[in-house]
XYZ file of C-alpha atoms in Angstrom:
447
model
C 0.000 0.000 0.000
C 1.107 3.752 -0.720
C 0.824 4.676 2.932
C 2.390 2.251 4.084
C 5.087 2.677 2.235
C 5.286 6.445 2.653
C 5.093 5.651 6.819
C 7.851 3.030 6.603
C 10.826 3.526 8.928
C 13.710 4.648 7.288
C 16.243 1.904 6.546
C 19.239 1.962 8.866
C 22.692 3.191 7.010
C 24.174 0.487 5.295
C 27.279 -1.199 7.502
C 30.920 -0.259 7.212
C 32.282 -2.690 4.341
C 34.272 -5.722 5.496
C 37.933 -4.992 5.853
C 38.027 -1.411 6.601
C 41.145 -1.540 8.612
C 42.717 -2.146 5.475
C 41.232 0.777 4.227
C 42.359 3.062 6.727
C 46.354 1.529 7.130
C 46.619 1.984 3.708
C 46.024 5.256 3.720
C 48.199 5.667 6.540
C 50.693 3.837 5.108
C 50.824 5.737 2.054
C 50.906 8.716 3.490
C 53.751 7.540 5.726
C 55.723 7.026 2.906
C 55.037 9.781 0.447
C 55.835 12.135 3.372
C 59.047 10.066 4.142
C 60.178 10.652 0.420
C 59.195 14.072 0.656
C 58.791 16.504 -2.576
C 60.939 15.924 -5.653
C 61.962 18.696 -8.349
C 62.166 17.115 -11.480
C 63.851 20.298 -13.954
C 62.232 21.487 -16.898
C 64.250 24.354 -19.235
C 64.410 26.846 -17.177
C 61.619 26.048 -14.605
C 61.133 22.318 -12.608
C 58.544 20.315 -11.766
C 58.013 19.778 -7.979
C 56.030 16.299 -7.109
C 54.662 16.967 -3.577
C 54.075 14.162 -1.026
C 50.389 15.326 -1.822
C 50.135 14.816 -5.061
C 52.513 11.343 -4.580
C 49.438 9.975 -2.427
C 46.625 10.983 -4.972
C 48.440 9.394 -7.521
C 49.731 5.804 -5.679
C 46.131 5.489 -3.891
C 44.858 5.616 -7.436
C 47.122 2.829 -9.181
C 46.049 0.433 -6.044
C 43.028 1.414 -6.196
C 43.023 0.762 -10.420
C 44.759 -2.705 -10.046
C 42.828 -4.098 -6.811
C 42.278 -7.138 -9.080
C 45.828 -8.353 -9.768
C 46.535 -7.998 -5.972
C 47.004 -10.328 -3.226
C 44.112 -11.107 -1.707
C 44.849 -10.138 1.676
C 45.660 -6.584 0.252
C 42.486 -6.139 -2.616
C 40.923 -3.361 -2.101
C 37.701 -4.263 -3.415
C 35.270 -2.117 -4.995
C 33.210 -1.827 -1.579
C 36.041 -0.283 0.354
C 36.447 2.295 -2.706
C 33.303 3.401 -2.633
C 33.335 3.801 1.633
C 36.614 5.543 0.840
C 33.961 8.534 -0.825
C 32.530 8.583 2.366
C 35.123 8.843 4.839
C 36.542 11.621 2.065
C 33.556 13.978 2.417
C 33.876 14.104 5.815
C 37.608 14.782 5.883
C 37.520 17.967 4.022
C 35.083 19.415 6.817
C 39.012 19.812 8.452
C 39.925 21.881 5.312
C 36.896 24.173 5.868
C 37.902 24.543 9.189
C 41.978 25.337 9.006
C 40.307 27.911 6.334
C 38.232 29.772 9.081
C 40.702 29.861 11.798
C 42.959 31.753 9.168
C 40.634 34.065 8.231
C 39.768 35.349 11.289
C 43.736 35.137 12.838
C 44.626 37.384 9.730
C 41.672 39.451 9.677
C 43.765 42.837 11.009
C 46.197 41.871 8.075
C 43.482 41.640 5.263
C 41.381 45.073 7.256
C 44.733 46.858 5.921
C 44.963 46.236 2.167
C 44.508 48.353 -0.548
C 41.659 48.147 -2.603
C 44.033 46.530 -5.291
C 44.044 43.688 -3.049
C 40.410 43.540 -1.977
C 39.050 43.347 -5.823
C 41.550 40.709 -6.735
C 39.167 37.809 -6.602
C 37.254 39.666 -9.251
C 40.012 38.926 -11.438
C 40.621 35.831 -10.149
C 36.938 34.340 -11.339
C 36.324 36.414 -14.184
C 39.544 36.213 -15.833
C 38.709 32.039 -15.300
C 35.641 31.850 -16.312
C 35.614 33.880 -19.277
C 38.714 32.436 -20.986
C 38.786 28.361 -19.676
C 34.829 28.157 -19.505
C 33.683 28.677 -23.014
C 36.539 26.681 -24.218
C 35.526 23.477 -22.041
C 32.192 23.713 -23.763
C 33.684 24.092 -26.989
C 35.646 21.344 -26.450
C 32.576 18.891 -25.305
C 33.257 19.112 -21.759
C 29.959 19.090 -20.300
C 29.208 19.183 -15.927
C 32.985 18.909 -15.683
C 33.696 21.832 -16.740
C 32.204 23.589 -13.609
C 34.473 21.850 -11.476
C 37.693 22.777 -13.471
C 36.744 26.285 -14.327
C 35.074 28.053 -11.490
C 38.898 28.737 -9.860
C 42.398 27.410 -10.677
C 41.451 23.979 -8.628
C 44.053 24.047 -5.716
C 42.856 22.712 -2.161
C 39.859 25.071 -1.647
C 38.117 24.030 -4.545
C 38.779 20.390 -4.050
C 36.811 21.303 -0.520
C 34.029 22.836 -2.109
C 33.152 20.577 -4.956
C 33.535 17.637 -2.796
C 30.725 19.097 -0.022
C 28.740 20.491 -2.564
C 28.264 17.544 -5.188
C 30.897 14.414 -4.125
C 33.892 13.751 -5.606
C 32.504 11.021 -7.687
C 30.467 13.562 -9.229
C 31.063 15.404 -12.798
C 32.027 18.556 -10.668
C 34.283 16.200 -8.758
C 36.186 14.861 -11.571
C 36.216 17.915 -13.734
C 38.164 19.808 -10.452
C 40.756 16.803 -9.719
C 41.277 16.491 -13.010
C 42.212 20.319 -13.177
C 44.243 19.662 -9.592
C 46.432 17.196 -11.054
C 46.771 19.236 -14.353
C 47.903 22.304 -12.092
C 49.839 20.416 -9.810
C 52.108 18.831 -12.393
C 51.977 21.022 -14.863
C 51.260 24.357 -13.404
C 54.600 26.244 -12.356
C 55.659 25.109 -15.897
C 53.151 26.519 -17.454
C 52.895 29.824 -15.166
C 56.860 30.496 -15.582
C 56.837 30.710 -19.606
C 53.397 32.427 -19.331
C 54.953 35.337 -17.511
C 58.168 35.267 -19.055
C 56.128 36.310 -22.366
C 54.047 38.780 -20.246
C 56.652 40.323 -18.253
C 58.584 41.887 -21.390
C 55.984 43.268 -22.982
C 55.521 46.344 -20.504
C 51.448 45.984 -20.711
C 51.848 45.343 -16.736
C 53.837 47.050 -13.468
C 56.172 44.408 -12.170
C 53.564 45.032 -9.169
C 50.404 44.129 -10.767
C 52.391 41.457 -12.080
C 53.247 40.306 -8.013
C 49.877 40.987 -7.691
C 48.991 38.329 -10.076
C 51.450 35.650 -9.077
C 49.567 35.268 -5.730
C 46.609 33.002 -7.214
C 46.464 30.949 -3.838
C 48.653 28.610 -4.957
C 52.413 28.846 -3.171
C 54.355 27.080 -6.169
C 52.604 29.254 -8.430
C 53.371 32.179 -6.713
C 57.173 31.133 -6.473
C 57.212 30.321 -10.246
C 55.810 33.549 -11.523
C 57.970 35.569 -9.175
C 60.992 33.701 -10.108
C 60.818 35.178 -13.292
C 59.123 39.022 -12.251
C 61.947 39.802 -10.371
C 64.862 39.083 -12.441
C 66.958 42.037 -12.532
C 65.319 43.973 -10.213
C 66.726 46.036 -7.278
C 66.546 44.168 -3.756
C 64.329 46.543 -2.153
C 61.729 45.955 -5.424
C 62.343 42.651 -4.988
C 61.158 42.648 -1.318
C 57.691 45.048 -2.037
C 57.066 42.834 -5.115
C 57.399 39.454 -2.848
C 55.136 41.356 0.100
C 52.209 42.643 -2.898
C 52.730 38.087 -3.658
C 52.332 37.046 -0.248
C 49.381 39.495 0.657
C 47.714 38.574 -2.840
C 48.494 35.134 -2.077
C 46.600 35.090 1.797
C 43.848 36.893 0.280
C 42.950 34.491 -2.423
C 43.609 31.555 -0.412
C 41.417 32.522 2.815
C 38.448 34.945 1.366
C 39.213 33.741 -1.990
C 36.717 30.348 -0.096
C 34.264 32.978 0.358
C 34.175 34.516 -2.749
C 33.807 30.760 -4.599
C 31.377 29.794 -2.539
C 29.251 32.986 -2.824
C 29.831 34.125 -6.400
C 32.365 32.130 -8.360
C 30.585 29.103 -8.319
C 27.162 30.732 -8.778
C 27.951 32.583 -11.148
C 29.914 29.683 -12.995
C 26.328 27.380 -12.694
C 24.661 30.456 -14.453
C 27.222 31.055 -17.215
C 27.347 27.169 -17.934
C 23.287 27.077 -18.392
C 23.233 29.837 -20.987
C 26.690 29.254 -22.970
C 26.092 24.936 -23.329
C 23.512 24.624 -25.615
C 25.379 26.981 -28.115
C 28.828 26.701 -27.624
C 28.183 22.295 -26.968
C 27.151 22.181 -30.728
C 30.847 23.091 -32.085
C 32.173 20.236 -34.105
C 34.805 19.010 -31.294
C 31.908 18.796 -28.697
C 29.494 16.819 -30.983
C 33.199 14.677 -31.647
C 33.536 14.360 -27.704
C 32.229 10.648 -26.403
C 29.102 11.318 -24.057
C 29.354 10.193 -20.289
C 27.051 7.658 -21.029
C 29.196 6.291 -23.790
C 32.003 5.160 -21.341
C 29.928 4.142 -17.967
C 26.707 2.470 -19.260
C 25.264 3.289 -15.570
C 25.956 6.915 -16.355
C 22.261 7.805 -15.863
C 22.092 5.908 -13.075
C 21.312 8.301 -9.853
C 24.448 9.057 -8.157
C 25.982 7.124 -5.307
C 25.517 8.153 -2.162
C 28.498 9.891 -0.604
C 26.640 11.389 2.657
C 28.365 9.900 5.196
C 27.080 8.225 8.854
C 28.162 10.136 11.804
C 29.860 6.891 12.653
C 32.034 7.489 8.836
C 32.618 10.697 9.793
C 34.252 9.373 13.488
C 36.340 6.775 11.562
C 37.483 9.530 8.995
C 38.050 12.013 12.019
C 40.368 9.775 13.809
C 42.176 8.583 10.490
C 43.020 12.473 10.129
C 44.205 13.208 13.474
C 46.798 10.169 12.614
C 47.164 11.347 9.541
C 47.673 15.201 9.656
C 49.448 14.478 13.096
C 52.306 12.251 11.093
C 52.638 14.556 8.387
C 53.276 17.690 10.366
C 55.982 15.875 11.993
C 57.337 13.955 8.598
C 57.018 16.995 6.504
C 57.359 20.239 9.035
C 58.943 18.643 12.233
C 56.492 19.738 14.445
C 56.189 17.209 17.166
C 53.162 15.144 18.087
C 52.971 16.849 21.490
C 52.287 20.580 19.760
C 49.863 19.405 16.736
C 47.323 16.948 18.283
C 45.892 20.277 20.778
C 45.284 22.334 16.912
C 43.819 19.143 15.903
C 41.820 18.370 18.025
C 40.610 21.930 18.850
C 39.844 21.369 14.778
C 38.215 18.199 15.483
C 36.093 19.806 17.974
C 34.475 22.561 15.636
C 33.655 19.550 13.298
C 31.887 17.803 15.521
C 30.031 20.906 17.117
C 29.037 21.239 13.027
C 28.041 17.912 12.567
C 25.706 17.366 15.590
C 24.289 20.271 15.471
C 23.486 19.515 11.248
C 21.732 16.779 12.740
C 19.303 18.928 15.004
C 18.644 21.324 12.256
C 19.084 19.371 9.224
C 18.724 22.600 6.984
C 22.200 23.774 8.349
C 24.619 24.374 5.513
C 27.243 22.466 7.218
C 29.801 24.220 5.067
C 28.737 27.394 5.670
C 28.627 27.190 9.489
C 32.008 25.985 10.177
C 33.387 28.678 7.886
C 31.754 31.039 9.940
C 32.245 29.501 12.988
C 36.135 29.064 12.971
C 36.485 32.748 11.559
C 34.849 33.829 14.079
C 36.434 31.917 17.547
C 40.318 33.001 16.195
C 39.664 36.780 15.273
C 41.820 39.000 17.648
C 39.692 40.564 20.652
C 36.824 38.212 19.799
C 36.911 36.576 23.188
C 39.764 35.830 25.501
C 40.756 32.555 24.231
C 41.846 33.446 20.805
C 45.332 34.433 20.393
C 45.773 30.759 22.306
C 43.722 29.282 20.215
C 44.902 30.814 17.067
C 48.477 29.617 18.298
C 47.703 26.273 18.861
C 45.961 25.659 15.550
C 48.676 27.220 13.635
C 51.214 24.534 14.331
C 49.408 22.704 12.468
C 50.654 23.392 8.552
C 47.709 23.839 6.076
C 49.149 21.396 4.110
C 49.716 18.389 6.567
C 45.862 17.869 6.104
C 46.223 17.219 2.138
C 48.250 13.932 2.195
C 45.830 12.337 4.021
C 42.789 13.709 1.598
C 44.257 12.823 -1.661
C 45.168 9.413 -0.402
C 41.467 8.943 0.087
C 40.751 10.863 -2.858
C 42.302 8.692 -5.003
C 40.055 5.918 -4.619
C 37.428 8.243 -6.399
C 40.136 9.104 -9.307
C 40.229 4.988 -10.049
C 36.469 4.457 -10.035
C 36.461 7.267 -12.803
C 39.496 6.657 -14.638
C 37.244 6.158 -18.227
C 36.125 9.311 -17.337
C 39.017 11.081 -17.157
C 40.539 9.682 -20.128
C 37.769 11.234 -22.051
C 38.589 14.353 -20.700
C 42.427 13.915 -22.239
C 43.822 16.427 -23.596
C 40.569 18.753 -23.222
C 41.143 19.128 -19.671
C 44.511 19.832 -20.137
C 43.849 22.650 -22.119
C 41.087 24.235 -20.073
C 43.094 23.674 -16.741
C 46.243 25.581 -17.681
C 43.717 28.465 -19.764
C 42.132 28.453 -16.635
C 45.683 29.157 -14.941
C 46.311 32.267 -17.666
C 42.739 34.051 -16.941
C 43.503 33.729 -13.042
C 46.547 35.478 -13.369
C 46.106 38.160 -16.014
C 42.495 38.837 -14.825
C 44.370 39.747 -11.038
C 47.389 41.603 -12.686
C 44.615 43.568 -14.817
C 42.873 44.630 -11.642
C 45.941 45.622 -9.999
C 46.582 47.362 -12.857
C 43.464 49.353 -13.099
C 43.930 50.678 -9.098
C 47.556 51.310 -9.858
């Protein structure tokens, strides 16, 4: 009967897949040893390629994830786990949303200072992406992927967001880890011969230029200032590296804001009125369809919400996690991370049971909010200590961990991504260019 159906008790959350320990040592293991290696520069002309510990996890996580079959048996990790690794991901990168807020409010006198150069910069951050990488993905036959790899230059924040808002094993998802691993291995390439054609041309001040270089992204910002300060006096040297740095903390702390708010918005908007004219160019009709690779394609989409017993598990796995890799990669000793951690932790939880109470909460949101607001100076006694504590622990000790389990979502979409080829490649470093001349142009304007 209808009713009956309709007054059914909702079925209990399915159980944690068999094996999960293996699950989680893996991805402690792995991040163990990418740390241990630590990053390698591999040179390119003039420029080099730098392979963080990061991007060493997303990338091993993924080939044992893609060859589960031709393992052992006591070390497959079977489709199950894979898809429970989705879960425990979506909860991880609550942690990134958090580390976020705490910075925003510690360096809220710093950003209350800046110029207005510096507080329209994520205007050319978006626009400058959108309008040069977005119309090319849909001429190119990228459909729902190209949100995910144009609404920013896909470093660590926009992992965060596309994963809360639509799961990483969603179009969004792969179109802004494919863009990650574009920008991450090809990206300071890229960004050094793109400014060293810029830089002569005298269109830009060497400080709009600084300006520029500070896309949120610190091996970007090295790259393109490598090559805007050649020649120049010290003391321009040290105001062009100060303009980077400030440019830099902006778009990598209200820079979350702004994407969350506008960029992606807007993005959504822009992709509903430019697809059905620009998706009819010969190379899109020539692109294979989603549904041409993964026959389940139109299939509803897995579900990546996890239990608040996932998001314990994946809780604990990070305090391990981020805990080893501030001490393999920063030397910062157990005893100093685990209280920023946990104070971390703490917000997260606060977030998640109180989601539960009010289930129209936008999770997200709140703990943006929430961790800006407990760490900004004169806010309440405890924040200077607090802001301390949590910044022993380095913004990038949490990303091992997260690609690890991210790449368990890269290997359940590797058709996918093949598809993408050479497309994504393409839109992900034209994506890079607009970011950077859209902030230089800015800069430029208020100069």
């Amino acid at each position: 009967m209808p009713h009956a159906a309709a007054n059914a008790a909702p079925s209990p959350p399915p159980a944690a897949p068999r094996r999960l320990w293996l699950l989680l040592l893996v991805v402690l293991a792995v991040t163990v040893l990418t740390e241990w290696i630590g990053p390698i520069a591999v040179p390119v002309w003039s420029s080099k390629i730098v392979i963080l510990p990061m991007l060493m996890a997303l990338l091993l996580t993924t080939t044992l994830a893609a060859l589960h079959a031709r393992m052992p048996a006591a070390l497959r990790l079977d489709v199950p786990l894979q898809r429970h690794a989705g879960k425990l991901l979506n909860a991880a990168l609550l942690l990134f949303i958090v580390k976020l807020g705490l910075m925003a409010g510690h360096s809220m006198p710093q950003l209350q200072k800046v110029g207005w150069a510096l507080a329209f910069q994520e205007l050319g951050h978006a626009f400058g992406t959108m309008v040069l990488a977005l119309p090319l993905a849909l001429m190119l036959g990228i459909k729902r992927e190209a949100v995910g790899a144009t609404f920013s230059i896909g470093r660590e924040n926009s992992l965060v967001i596309i994963g809360q808002k639509y799961g990483m094993q969603s179009a969004e998802g792969r179109g802004v880890l494919a863009e990650y691993i574009t920008g991450t291995v090809l990206g300071a390439v890229f960004i050094t011969l793109l400014v060293s054609v810029i830089a002569p041309l005298g269109i830009f001040d060497p400080r709009s230029l600084a300006m520029g270089a500070g896309m949120g992204s610190g091996s970007l910002m090295a790259a393109a200032l490598g090559v805007i300060t050649v020649g120049m006096a010290p003391e321009m040297v040290k105001e062009l590296n100060a303009i980077a740095a400030a440019a830099n903390l902006i778009a990598g702390v209200v820079g979350f804001y702004f994407a969350v708010f506008i960029t992606l918005p807007l993005c959504n908007w822009l992709y509903a009125r430019l697809e059905p004219v620009l998706g009819r160019t010969a190379l899109a009709r020539r692109a294979p369809s989603a549904d041409d690779l993964d026959p389940q394609a139109a299939m509803a989409e897995e579900d990546e919400n996890p239990s608040f017993a996932d998001s314990a598990v994946a809780l604990l796995l990070m305090v391990a996690g981020i805990t080893l890799s501030n001490y393999m990669g920063y030397g910062v000793p157990p005893q100093q991370t685990l209280p920023g951690v946990v104070a971390m932790v703490a917000i997260v939880l606060a977030g998640i049971a109180l989601k539960r109470v009010l289930r129209r909460l936008p999770l997200m949101l709140f703990l943006a909010v929430a961790a800006t607001l407990v760490t900004i100076p004169g806010g309440w006694p405890l924040a200077d200590a607090l802001a301390t504590t949590v910044d022993r622990v380095q913004f990038m000790s949490i990303t091992t961990t997260v690609l690890a389990l991210a790449g368990f979502s890269v290997a359940r979409k590797l058709p996918m991504f093949r598809r993408l080829g050479w497309r994504i490649v393409a839109v992900s470093l034209t994506a890079t260019a607009g970011t950077f001349i859209g902030a230089a142009a800015i800069a430029e304007f208020f100069h």
